């Protein structure tokens, strides 16, 4: 007969009956390894853990971090202004009251986006920013890219003047159309039809504007005029050597003025009311 007792360590006490031919009785105690002892044995077989000292990374000086932040911000600004959108300062009163600009005051800053004209040409009613051709700038050359970018950034916070070679006006007629002024009600005519121009500003005076002879706008060019019609140096004033030379090349268009961003009190979109179709 045999009797077995198991405990947590799986020890076994076993009694074996004596052999028939001998009086001697034998006993045997056996212990099997538990999972915990196996784990300990395997742990003992593992090599001793290795500890490595990593040199603490030295923190960059604050001025270096600031320089990196400034460089990244400047790079993003240049990329965005070159390919997506740009902020321009309105330097004069030629677009009053649509856009505010005067000497010694807080001029409007407008966001001009460049994406639209990748897919279509400017249309009548669009308010556009463009690089003035030589007969608009008096031969003044635009600043190089770096100087121009810094100058534009400075003008946004009133630290410098705008470049003086970029202009903002409203498109009145496109290539192939004729434009003239005025009919008996003082309205500009395009292809013989009077324009509907609710944005015009005459400073509270009579709705009268300077007359000019019929001009055919050359292909690939735009006839542009200011909303402050009697206080705007536009296509009417730069027709040299011929009146048609007052039109500006489409290739010179920088983008479409969309939103007034500064000052905060004048936040709002910029109307692109089409005067040829009555806004339709």
Phi, psi and omega in degrees: 000144179228154180223131184234133177235129179252134173244192185295337182264007178062033177283150183230125174254120186235130179249128181250128181296151180293152176294151184298331185265008180214146182281348187285138179249135181246148175233154180218131177247123180234144181235124177264150182287135175276173178297329182289320180291327176297318179298320181293319180298317181294326179294321181293330179287336182292148176293156179299140180299143179259135179246126180244139179265119176264133181290128180298133181288130182286130181288136179291144176300151183301322183294330177289318177298319179296321179295320179296314180300315180296319181295317179296317180297319179295319179297315179297320180298315180297315181297314181296315182292332181282321190244341188242296184204163184207148178261131179241148176264134177279114189271347186216180183267013187293343180247015176299146357265006179300312178233138187261128176206132179200166180281130177079017179233179177275100181286153177296143168248125185242145177272123181246116181264150188249000186282319187307315187278007168283341185246341178206163177277160175302146182245158176306134182100338178294137172265119188237154169253137181215157174279125182291131174293169185306324181285353173265327186260359183068027179086000180291129181275142176294153179292159177294172189301313184294311181297318180297319180295313179296322179293320178294317179297319179293322181292336179294330180248022176061033177261348178206167179274153173301163187299329181087358178246358176253142183230157176230124181213176177256138178286127180254320181212157182243175183307133179094344179271156174256146180223141181202166178212134011216170172275187185290351176255012177075023183260147174288143179248136172237122186054037176081359182251135181291146179272150172258107187235080182290345182277354184297146178235122178245017177063029180084356180270187180294150181281076178234143177219158184298137180276156173208155184287163180299133179232135172266122182287125180297153176300140179080012180230168182229140173265120185238146180216157179273152178290330175275075200304325182266008178223048183220126174268100188229208185303332179293330188265348187245025179280080182226122011272347178239158180306326181294339180286354174287342177290150183252145180294139175302327180298340181274354183288128179275316181175182183257128178287124187248313191220141169275121183255334178218139359285163185301324182294348180245017176308138176161165179281160181255123185295137173245039181307124182276111184288342181280335183243009182069032178086359182276000000 
